[in-house]
PDB file of C-alpha atoms and ligand atoms in Angstrom:
ATOM      1  CA  MET Z   1     100.922 132.047 126.315  1.00 70.00           C
ATOM      2  CA  SER Z   2     104.501 133.087 126.539  1.00 76.00           C
ATOM      3  CA  GLN Z   3     105.182 131.509 129.915  1.00 92.00           C
ATOM      4  CA  TYR Z   4     104.325 128.311 131.721  1.00 95.00           C
ATOM      5  CA  ILE Z   5     101.176 128.427 133.828  1.00 96.00           C
ATOM      6  CA  GLU Z   6     100.162 125.815 136.414  1.00 96.00           C
ATOM      7  CA  VAL Z   7      96.858 124.167 135.525  1.00 97.00           C
ATOM      8  CA  MET Z   8      96.477 121.237 137.960  1.00 97.00           C
ATOM      9  CA  THR Z   9      98.328 118.539 139.809  1.00 97.00           C
ATOM     10  CA  THR Z  10      99.244 115.494 137.763  1.00 97.00           C
ATOM     11  CA  GLU Z  11      97.151 113.349 140.129  1.00 96.00           C
ATOM     12  CA  GLU Z  12      94.019 115.195 139.019  1.00 96.00           C
ATOM     13  CA  LEU Z  13      94.245 113.784 135.484  1.00 97.00           C
ATOM     14  CA  ALA Z  14      93.894 110.031 135.130  1.00 96.00           C
ATOM     15  CA  GLU Z  15      95.622 108.036 132.418  1.00 96.00           C
ATOM     16  CA  GLY Z  16      93.712 108.318 129.117  1.00 95.00           C
ATOM     17  CA  GLU Z  17      91.614 111.254 130.354  1.00 96.00           C
ATOM     18  CA  MET Z  18      91.073 114.703 128.810  1.00 97.00           C
ATOM     19  CA  ARG Z  19      90.031 117.776 130.742  1.00 96.00           C
ATOM     20  CA  LEU Z  20      89.068 121.336 129.881  1.00 98.00           C
ATOM     21  CA  VAL Z  21      91.109 124.034 131.638  1.00 97.00           C
ATOM     22  CA  GLU Z  22      91.439 127.755 131.224  1.00 94.00           C
ATOM     23  CA  VAL Z  23      94.945 129.103 130.818  1.00 89.00           C
ATOM     24  CA  ASP Z  24      95.569 132.818 130.617  1.00 85.00           C
ATOM     25  CA  GLY Z  25      92.044 133.323 129.220  1.00 90.00           C
ATOM     26  CA  HIS Z  26      92.361 130.492 126.667  1.00 94.00           C
ATOM     27  CA  LYS Z  27      90.323 127.310 126.781  1.00 97.00           C
ATOM     28  CA  ILE Z  28      92.755 124.408 126.601  1.00 98.00           C
ATOM     29  CA  VAL Z  29      92.272 120.660 126.656  1.00 98.00           C
ATOM     30  CA  VAL Z  30      94.887 118.693 128.560  1.00 98.00           C
ATOM     31  CA  ALA Z  31      95.348 114.959 128.192  1.00 98.00           C
ATOM     32  CA  ARG Z  32      97.415 112.260 129.881  1.00 98.00           C
ATOM     33  CA  ILE Z  33      98.546 109.465 127.577  1.00 97.00           C
ATOM     34  CA  ASP Z  34     101.042 106.772 128.539  1.00 95.00           C
ATOM     35  CA  GLY Z  35     102.228 108.974 131.384  1.00 93.00           C
ATOM     36  CA  ALA Z  36     102.912 112.002 129.149  1.00 97.00           C
ATOM     37  CA  PHE Z  37     100.887 115.201 129.218  1.00 98.00           C
ATOM     38  CA  TYR Z  38      99.588 117.092 126.171  1.00 98.00           C
ATOM     39  CA  ALA Z  39      97.841 120.422 125.752  1.00 98.00           C
ATOM     40  CA  ALA Z  40      95.901 121.788 122.783  1.00 98.00           C
ATOM     41  CA  ASP Z  41      93.238 124.312 121.885  1.00 98.00           C
ATOM     42  CA  ALA Z  42      89.957 123.094 123.337  1.00 98.00           C
ATOM     43  CA  HIS Z  43      88.012 123.840 120.168  1.00 98.00           C
ATOM     44  CA  CYS Z  44      88.346 122.072 116.850  1.00 97.00           C
ATOM     45  CA  PRO Z  45      89.889 124.134 114.024  1.00 96.00           C
ATOM     46  CA  HIS Z  46      87.080 122.952 111.724  1.00 93.00           C
ATOM     47  CA  LEU Z  47      83.926 124.462 113.258  1.00 92.00           C
ATOM     48  CA  HIS Z  48      84.859 124.780 116.932  1.00 96.00           C
ATOM     49  CA  GLY Z  49      83.672 121.421 118.238  1.00 97.00           C
ATOM     50  CA  ASN Z  50      84.418 120.797 121.920  1.00 98.00           C
ATOM     51  CA  LEU Z  51      87.424 118.505 121.715  1.00 98.00           C
ATOM     52  CA  TRP Z  52      87.354 117.648 125.414  1.00 97.00           C
ATOM     53  CA  LYS Z  53      84.005 115.954 124.721  1.00 97.00           C
ATOM     54  CA  GLY Z  54      85.580 113.891 121.952  1.00 97.00           C
ATOM     55  CA  THR Z  55      87.425 110.600 122.195  1.00 97.00           C
ATOM     56  CA  LEU Z  56      91.079 109.650 122.576  1.00 97.00           C
ATOM     57  CA  GLU Z  57      92.850 106.759 120.862  1.00 97.00           C
ATOM     58  CA  GLY Z  58      96.513 106.909 121.784  1.00 96.00           C
ATOM     59  CA  THR Z  59      97.575 110.497 121.101  1.00 97.00           C
ATOM     60  CA  VAL Z  60      94.802 111.062 118.540  1.00 98.00           C
ATOM     61  CA  VAL Z  61      91.761 113.078 119.589  1.00 98.00           C
ATOM     62  CA  THR Z  62      88.538 112.820 117.562  1.00 98.00           C
ATOM     63  CA  CYS Z  63      86.177 115.794 117.416  1.00 98.00           C
ATOM     64  CA  PRO Z  64      82.622 114.890 118.473  1.00 97.00           C
ATOM     65  CA  LEU Z  65      80.992 116.968 115.707  1.00 95.00           C
ATOM     66  CA  HIS Z  66      82.338 115.851 112.308  1.00 93.00           C
ATOM     67  CA  HIS Z  67      85.003 113.447 113.540  1.00 95.00           C
ATOM     68  CA  SER Z  68      88.162 115.211 112.406  1.00 95.00           C
ATOM     69  CA  LYS Z  69      91.169 113.602 114.060  1.00 97.00           C
ATOM     70  CA  PHE Z  70      94.282 115.396 115.328  1.00 98.00           C
ATOM     71  CA  ASP Z  71      97.490 114.106 116.839  1.00 98.00           C
ATOM     72  CA  LEU Z  72      98.135 115.842 120.136  1.00 98.00           C
ATOM     73  CA  THR Z  73     101.903 115.446 119.827  1.00 97.00           C
ATOM     74  CA  ASP Z  74     102.184 118.133 117.152  1.00 97.00           C
ATOM     75  CA  GLY Z  75      98.592 118.966 116.159  1.00 97.00           C
ATOM     76  CA  HIS Z  76      98.760 117.487 112.679  1.00 97.00           C
ATOM     77  CA  VAL Z  77      95.533 116.500 110.959  1.00 96.00           C
ATOM     78  CA  VAL Z  78      95.048 112.740 110.835  1.00 97.00           C
ATOM     79  CA  THR Z  79      91.602 112.997 109.189  1.00 93.00           C
ATOM     80  CA  TRP Z  80      89.723 116.167 108.222  1.00 91.00           C
ATOM     81  CA  THR Z  81      86.007 115.537 108.921  1.00 87.00           C
ATOM     82  CA  ASP Z  82      84.113 112.379 108.067  1.00 85.00           C
ATOM     83  CA  PHE Z  83      82.380 113.974 105.106  1.00 82.00           C
ATOM     84  CA  LYS Z  84      82.442 111.856 101.977  1.00 83.00           C
ATOM     85  CA  GLY Z  85      82.579 112.485  98.224  1.00 83.00           C
ATOM     86  CA  ALA Z  86      81.300 115.812  96.885  1.00 82.00           C
ATOM     87  CA  VAL Z  87      80.338 117.047 100.356  1.00 79.00           C
ATOM     88  CA  ARG Z  88      83.946 116.524 101.456  1.00 76.00           C
ATOM     89  CA  THR Z  89      85.249 118.421  98.432  1.00 78.00           C
ATOM     90  CA  MET Z  90      82.838 121.316  99.003  1.00 76.00           C
ATOM     91  CA  ALA Z  91      83.571 121.417 102.736  1.00 76.00           C
ATOM     92  CA  GLY Z  92      87.301 121.440 102.022  1.00 73.00           C
ATOM     93  CA  MET Z  93      86.865 124.478  99.769  1.00 74.00           C
ATOM     94  CA  VAL Z  94      84.956 126.340 102.483  1.00 75.00           C
ATOM     95  CA  ARG Z  95      87.202 125.353 105.367  1.00 77.00           C
ATOM     96  CA  HIS Z  96      90.433 123.668 104.366  1.00 84.00           C
ATOM     97  CA  ALA Z  97      92.276 121.332 106.695  1.00 88.00           C
ATOM     98  CA  ARG Z  98      94.337 123.057 109.337  1.00 93.00           C
ATOM     99  CA  PRO Z  99      96.282 121.701 112.281  1.00 96.00           C
ATOM    100  CA  LEU Z 100      95.249 121.928 115.893  1.00 97.00           C
ATOM    101  CA  ARG Z 101      97.310 124.366 117.970  1.00 97.00           C
ATOM    102  CA  VAL Z 102      99.232 122.466 120.614  1.00 98.00           C
ATOM    103  CA  TYR Z 103     101.265 123.709 123.557  1.00 97.00           C
ATOM    104  CA  GLU Z 104     104.323 122.732 125.527  1.00 97.00           C
ATOM    105  CA  THR Z 105     103.764 121.048 128.889  1.00 97.00           C
ATOM    106  CA  ILE Z 106     106.069 120.424 131.813  1.00 97.00           C
ATOM    107  CA  VAL Z 107     105.659 118.667 135.144  1.00 97.00           C
ATOM    108  CA  ASP Z 108     107.377 120.094 138.185  1.00 96.00           C
ATOM    109  CA  GLY Z 109     106.910 118.800 141.705  1.00 94.00           C
ATOM    110  CA  GLY Z 110     103.714 116.966 140.775  1.00 95.00           C
ATOM    111  CA  ASP Z 111     102.166 120.028 139.132  1.00 97.00           C
ATOM    112  CA  LEU Z 112     101.292 120.275 135.440  1.00 97.00           C
ATOM    113  CA  TYR Z 113     102.155 123.465 133.580  1.00 97.00           C
ATOM    114  CA  VAL Z 114     101.062 124.542 130.095  1.00 97.00           C
ATOM    115  CA  GLY Z 115     103.412 126.796 128.163  1.00 96.00           C
ATOM    116  CA  PRO Z 116     104.064 128.337 124.756  1.00 95.00           C
ATOM    117  CA  GLN Z 117     102.542 127.076 121.533  1.00 95.00           C
ATOM    118  CA  LYS Z 118     104.583 124.407 119.782  1.00 94.00           C
ATOM    119  CA  GLU Z 119     105.723 124.935 116.209  1.00 88.00           C
ATOM    120  CA  PRO Z 120     102.991 123.822 113.783  1.00 81.00           C
ATOM    121  CA  PRO Z 121     103.721 120.623 111.864  1.00 78.00           C
ATOM    122  CA  ALA Z 122     105.599 121.093 108.582  1.00 77.00           C
TER     123      ALA Z 122
HETATM  124  S1  FES W   1      83.857 120.903 114.313  1.00 68.31           S
HETATM  125 FE1  FES W   1      85.345 119.377 114.617  1.00 68.31          FE
HETATM  126  S2  FES W   1      85.227 118.201 112.828  1.00 68.31           S
HETATM  127 FE2  FES W   1      83.770 119.772 112.482  1.00 68.31          FE
END
């Protein structure tokens, strides 16, 4: 997305809630946390779990499939899967940790807009 696109009114998203929206043909999850709005790819960068069906703790979303955790502020990986030991090592070789793509948001006149992708974390 190169421009900001209206996705809903701010009143439609309760505090601590996530919602799936479609923006310019992309599935995006939007979240409202402590009054701020966040937007990210709706599918987990591990194996495409549905992040909007996951859980939120502060700004950290947990994937419902293998419990990778991502911070919605910049998409950085908090935890890559809940695999342990050798399985974790093997899984990391097949699909190494990668951040979640996150997007700019703005609120204007009570409407929430999702915009360009933010810079990935360093
Ligand atoms: S698909 Fe999300 S952690 Fe595996």
